[in-house]
Every structure is written in C-alpha cells, then in structure tokens.
Coordinates of C-alpha atoms and ligand atoms in Angstrom, one line a residue:
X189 CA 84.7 38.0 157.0
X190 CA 82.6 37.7 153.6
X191 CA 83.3 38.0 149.7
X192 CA 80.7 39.8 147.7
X193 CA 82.1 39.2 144.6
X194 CA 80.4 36.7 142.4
X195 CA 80.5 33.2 141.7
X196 CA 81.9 32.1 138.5
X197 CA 80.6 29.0 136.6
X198 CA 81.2 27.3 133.0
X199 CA 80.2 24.5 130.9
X200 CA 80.3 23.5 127.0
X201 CA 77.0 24.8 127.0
X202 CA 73.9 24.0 128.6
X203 CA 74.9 21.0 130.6
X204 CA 76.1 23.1 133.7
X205 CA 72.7 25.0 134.0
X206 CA 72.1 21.3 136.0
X207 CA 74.8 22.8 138.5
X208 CA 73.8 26.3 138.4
X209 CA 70.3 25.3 139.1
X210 CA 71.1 23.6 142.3
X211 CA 73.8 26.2 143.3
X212 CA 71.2 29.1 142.9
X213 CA 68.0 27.4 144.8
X214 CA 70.9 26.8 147.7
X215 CA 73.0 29.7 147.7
X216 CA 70.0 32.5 146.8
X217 CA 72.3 35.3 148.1
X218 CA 75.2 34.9 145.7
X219 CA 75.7 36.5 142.5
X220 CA 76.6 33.7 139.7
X221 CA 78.3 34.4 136.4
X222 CA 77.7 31.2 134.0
X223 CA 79.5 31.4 130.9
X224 CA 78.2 28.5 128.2
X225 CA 80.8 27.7 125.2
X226 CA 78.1 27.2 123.1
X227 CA 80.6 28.3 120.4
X228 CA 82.9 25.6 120.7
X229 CA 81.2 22.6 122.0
X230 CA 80.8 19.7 122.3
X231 CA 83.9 19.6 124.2
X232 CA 83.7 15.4 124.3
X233 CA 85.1 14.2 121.5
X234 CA 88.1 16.8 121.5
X235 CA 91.5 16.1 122.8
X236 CA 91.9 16.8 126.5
X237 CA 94.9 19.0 125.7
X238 CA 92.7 21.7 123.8
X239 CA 89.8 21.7 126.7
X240 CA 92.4 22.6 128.7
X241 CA 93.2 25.6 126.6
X242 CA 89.6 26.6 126.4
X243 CA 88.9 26.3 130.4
X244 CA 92.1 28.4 131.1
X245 CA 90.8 31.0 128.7
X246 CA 87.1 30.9 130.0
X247 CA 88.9 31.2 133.8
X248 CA 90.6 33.9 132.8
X249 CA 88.1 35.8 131.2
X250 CA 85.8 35.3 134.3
X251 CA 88.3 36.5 136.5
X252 CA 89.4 39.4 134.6
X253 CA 86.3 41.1 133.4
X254 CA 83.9 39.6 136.8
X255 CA 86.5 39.4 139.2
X256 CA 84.9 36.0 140.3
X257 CA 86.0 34.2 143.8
X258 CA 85.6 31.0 143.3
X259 CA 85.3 28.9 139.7
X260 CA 83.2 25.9 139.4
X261 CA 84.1 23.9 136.5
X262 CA 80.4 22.8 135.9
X263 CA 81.3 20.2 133.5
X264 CA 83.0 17.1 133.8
X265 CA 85.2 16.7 130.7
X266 CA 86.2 20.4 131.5
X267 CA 87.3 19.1 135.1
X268 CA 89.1 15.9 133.7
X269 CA 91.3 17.8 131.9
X270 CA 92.2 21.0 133.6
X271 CA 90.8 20.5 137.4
X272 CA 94.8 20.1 138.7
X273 CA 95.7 22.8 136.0
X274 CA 93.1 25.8 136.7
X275 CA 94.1 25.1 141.1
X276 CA 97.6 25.7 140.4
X277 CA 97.4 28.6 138.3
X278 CA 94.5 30.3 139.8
X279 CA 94.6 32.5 142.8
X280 CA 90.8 31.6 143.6
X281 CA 89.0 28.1 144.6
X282 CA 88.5 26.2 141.9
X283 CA 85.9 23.1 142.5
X284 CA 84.9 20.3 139.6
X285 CA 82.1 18.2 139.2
X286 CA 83.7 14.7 139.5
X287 CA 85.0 14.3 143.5
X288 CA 81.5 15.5 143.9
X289 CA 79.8 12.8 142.2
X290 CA 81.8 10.3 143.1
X291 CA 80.8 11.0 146.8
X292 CA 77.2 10.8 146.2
X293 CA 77.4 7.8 143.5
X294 CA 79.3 5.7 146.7
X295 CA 77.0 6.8 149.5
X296 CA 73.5 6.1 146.7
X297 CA 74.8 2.3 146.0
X298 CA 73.9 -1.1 148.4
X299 CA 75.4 -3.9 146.1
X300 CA 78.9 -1.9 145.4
X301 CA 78.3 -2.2 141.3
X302 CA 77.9 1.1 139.8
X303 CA 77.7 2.6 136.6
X304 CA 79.8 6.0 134.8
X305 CA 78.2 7.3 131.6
X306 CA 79.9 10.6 130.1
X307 CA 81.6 11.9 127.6
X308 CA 84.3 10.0 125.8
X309 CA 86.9 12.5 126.7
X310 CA 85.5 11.6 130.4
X311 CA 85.4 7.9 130.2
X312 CA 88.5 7.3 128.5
X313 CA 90.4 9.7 130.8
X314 CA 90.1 6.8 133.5
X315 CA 89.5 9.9 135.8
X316 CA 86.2 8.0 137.5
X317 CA 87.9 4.8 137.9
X318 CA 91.2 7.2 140.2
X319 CA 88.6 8.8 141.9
X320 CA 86.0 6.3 142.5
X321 CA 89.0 4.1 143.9
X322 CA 90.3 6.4 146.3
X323 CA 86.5 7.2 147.5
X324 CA 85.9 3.6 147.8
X325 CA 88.3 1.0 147.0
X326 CA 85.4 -1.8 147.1
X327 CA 83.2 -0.6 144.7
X328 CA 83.2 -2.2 141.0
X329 CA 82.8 0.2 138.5
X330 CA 81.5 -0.4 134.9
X331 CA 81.7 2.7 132.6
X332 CA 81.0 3.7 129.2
X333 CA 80.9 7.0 126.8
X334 CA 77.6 8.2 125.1
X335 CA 78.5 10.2 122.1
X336 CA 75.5 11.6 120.6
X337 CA 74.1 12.2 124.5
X338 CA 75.1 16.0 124.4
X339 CA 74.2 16.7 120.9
X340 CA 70.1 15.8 121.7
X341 CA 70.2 18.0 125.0
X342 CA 72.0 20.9 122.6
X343 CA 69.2 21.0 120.1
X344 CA 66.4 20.6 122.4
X345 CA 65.7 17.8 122.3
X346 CA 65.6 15.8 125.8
X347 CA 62.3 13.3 125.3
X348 CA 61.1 11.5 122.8
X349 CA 61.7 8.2 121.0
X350 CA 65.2 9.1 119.3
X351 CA 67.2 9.8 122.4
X352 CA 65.2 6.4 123.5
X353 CA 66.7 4.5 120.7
X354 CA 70.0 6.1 121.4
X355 CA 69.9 5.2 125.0
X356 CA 69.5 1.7 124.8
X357 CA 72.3 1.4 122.4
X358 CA 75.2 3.3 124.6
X359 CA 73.4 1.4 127.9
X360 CA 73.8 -1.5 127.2
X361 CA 77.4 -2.3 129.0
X362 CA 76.4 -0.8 132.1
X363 CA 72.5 -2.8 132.6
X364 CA 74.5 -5.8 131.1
X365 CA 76.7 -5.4 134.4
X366 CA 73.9 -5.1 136.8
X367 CA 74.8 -1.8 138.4
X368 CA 72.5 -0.8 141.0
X369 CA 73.3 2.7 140.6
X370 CA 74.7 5.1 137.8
X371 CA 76.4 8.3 137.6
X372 CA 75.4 10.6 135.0
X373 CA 79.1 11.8 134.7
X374 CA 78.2 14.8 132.3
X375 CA 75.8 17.7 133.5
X376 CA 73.9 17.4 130.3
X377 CA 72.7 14.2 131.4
X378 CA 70.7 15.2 133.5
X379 CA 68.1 16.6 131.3
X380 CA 67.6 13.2 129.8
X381 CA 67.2 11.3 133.0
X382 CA 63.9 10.8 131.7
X383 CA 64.9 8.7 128.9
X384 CA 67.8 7.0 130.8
X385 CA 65.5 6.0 133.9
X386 CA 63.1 4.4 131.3
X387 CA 65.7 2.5 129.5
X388 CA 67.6 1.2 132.7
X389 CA 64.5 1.0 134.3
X390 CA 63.4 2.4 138.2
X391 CA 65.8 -0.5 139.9
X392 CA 68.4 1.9 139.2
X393 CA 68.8 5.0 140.9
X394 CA 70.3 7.6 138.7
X395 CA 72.7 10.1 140.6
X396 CA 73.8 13.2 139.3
X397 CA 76.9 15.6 140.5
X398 CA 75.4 18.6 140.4
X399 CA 73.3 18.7 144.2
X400 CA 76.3 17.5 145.6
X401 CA 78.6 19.9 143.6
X402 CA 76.1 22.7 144.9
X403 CA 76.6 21.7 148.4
X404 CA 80.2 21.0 148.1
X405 CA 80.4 24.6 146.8
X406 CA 78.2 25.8 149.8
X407 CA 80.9 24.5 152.0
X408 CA 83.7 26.2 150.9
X409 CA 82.3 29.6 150.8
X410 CA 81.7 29.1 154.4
X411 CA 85.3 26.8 155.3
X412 CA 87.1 29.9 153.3
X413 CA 85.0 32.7 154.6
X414 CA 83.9 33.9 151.0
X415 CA 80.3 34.3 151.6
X416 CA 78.2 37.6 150.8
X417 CA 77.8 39.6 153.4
X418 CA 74.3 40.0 153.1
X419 CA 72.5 36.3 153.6
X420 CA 68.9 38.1 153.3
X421 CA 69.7 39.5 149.6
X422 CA 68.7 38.1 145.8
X423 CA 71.4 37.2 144.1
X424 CA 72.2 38.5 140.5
X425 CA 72.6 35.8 137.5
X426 CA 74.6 36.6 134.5
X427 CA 75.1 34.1 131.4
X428 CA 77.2 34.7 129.2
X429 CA 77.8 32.6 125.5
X430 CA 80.0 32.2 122.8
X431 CA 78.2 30.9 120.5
X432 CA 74.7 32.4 119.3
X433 CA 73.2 34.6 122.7
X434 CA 69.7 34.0 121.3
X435 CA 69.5 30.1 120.8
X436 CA 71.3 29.7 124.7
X437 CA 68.9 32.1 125.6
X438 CA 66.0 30.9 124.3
X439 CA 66.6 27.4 125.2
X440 CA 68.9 28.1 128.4
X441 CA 65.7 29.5 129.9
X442 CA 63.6 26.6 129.2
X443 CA 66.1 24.2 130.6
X444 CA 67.5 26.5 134.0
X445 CA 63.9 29.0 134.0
X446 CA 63.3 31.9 134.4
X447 CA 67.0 33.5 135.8
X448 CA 67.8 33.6 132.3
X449 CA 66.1 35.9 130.6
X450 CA 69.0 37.5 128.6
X451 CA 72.7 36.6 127.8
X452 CA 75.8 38.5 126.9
X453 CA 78.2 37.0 123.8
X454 CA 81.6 36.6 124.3
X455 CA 83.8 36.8 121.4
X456 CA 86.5 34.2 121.6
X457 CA 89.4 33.6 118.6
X458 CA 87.4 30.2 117.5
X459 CA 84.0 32.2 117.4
Ligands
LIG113 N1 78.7 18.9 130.0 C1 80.0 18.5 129.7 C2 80.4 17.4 130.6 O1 80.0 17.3 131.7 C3 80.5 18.3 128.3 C4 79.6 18.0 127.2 C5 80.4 18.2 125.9 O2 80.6 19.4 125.5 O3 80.7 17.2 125.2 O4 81.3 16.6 130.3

C-alpha cells in the first residue's frame, strides 16, 4: 500500500522551514505543501484559544484545496494549543513538534538538568514540563520564554550583536541553572543557534525538534502505509503564505534554499 498525496506542513512563518528542511533531505520522494502565516504571526504572544482557530483553518485549507495525508504542525506554539484538537477532528495523522523534542532533549542530556526556551504561549502552557515528565520523570527542567527571539529570525536577521544582546538577557535563568542541555522549543530557534551556542557557551548542547520530528514523521508514513509509491522519484515543494509571497520568498529561500523559489498567497479573513 502507498499514499501519493502530499505532505502538508505549517508554521507562523519561517520557523518550520527548520522541519521542512530535515523532512525534505529524509523523505526526498514526497511531495510537501508548507503553508507560512506570515500574515498573522507571531503566534507567541497570542492567546492559545485564537492559535487554535488559525491551525484549524490552515488544516482545513491544506486538506481541502491539497488533499494532504498527513499534517505536521511544524511549530510548537501551534502544537501546544491545537495538537489534541486538529487529531480529533482530522481524518488524517496529525504529528507536532513537542513529543519529538522532548525525546531527543532526554536521550542528548548526562546530568538530567535541561533547559526549554520558546515562545511564551509555549512556556507558559506548562506543555514541556507534562511532556518532559511523562518522557522522563527524573529529569529537572528549567524553562523560560524569549519574546523578541521570533521577531529577529522574521526580519532577517539571525547573527549579529543585537540578537547577542538579546540572548543573554532571556538566557539567563536557564545558564543560571546549569543545564547541560537545551531545547530550542520553537523552530525559529534554530536559525539563531549561532548566537544561542555563543552565549550559553559549547558545554551546552543545543537540541532542536525538528531532525527528530523529521524522523518521527518518516515512521509513520511507513507504520500507516502512506508512503509514495515511487521511492526513486523527486518530490514537489509548494509554499504557500499569507502574508506578503515576495518577502517569505525572498527570505524563505535563504533560510530553507533553493526548494523555494516561488510561493503562492493565501488570502485569509485577517489578511
Ligand atoms: N515557530 C513557532 C513556534 O515553534 C512560533 C513562533 C511565533 O509565531 O511566535 O512556536
């Protein structure tokens, strides 16, 4: 049995080209539909009730005009507040970024002290902490938000001495602790690991969800039988926006290469 029907994928914005990358260098044959709500992020600093909203919206839409298989939620605010939601009301696999990196945080750590940074809408959900506990109830956790994070990797701006600055401020809690290891529990995070490795300095091993999400995803393709039918094949990539296609173009290629050359809008009622 296969499934050649594509992949579908979304984020705030840019954050979950971290996932898409990893998903399209280990799934080559699939076809992937990423839709960026450029138009209406940042997502972090909104109440968890009206993410919700906008993932069942962007679900729907993916389903109904790509006839996607599976959904990845390729953002972790996005999967604290509608994970449980979007698998009971979808007739597709739905996977999140969170159980993913939770794994990989647990298996990455030798002293048990480990470190969540994400959005606040993340952090103050407590969803780490649940899930962290139930992956391993030994392991001490020490979280914090990092408003202002998601903003820098929006505009472009991923190096430099500002997001420096920045960093050292919102890091503080967790180096204070002592973690050994910290999760970068948003997929824009990843784009400044940069900054974050210099200002928590190479002790610390930075883990990020989206390798794992990419083989988590790889799994269930093959546990539910929903791979293409033609391994050998290139897949097709198609982004999608709804804020301005040019800007996630232009930058979405620079940050994910050169898959995305061009991007569709998509006209929601905020945008
Ligand atoms: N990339 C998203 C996350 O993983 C959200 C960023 C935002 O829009 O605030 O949480």
């Amino acid at each position: 049995m296969a499934d050649d029907r594509p992949i579908g994928m979304f984020d705030s914005g840019f954050g979950g080209l971290t996932v898409a990358r990893a998903a399209i260098d280990l799934l080559p044959a699939e076809d992937l539909v990423y839709l960026g709500d450029t138009g209406r992020y940042p997502y972090g600093p909104r109440p968890l009730d009206e993410v919700r909203g906008f993932a069942m919206e962007i679900a729907d839409h993916l389903i109904t005009a790509f006839d996607i298989k599976f959904l990845v939620v390729a953002c972790n605010t996005a999967t604290a507040a509608a994970i449980d939601d979007l698998s009971d009301a979808l007739n597709i696999p739905v996977l999140g970024v969170i159980e993913p990196g939770a794994r990989s945080l647990v298996a990455a750590t030798r002293s048990g002290k480990v470190g969540v940074v994400g959005t606040v809408g993340t952090i103050d959900s407590g969803v780490y902490d649940d899930v962290l506990f139930k992956v391993d109830p030994a392991v001490e956790v020490v979280s914090c938000a990092c408003p202002g994070f998601v903003e820098f990797v929006e505009r472009g701006n991923t190096e430099g001495a500002q997001v420096v600055i920045l960093a050292e401020r919102l890091l503080a809690p967790v180096i204070d602790a002592g973690v050994d290891t910290l999760l970068l529990g948003c997929t824009h995070y990843p784009f400044l690991a940069r900054a974050i490795g210099e200002v928590v300095g190479p002790e610390v091993v930075l883990v990020s969800s989206a390798d794992e999400t990419a083989f988590a995803l790889a799994h269930e393709l093959s546990e539910l039988d929903l791979r293409h039918s033609d391994a050998t094949r290139l897949g097709a990539h198609h982004f999608i926006s709804s804020g301005d296609v040019r800007a996630f173009t232009v930058l979405g290629s620079k940050l994910l290469g050169p898959e995305l050359a061009n991007a569709e809008r998509w006209i929601t009622d905020a945008t």
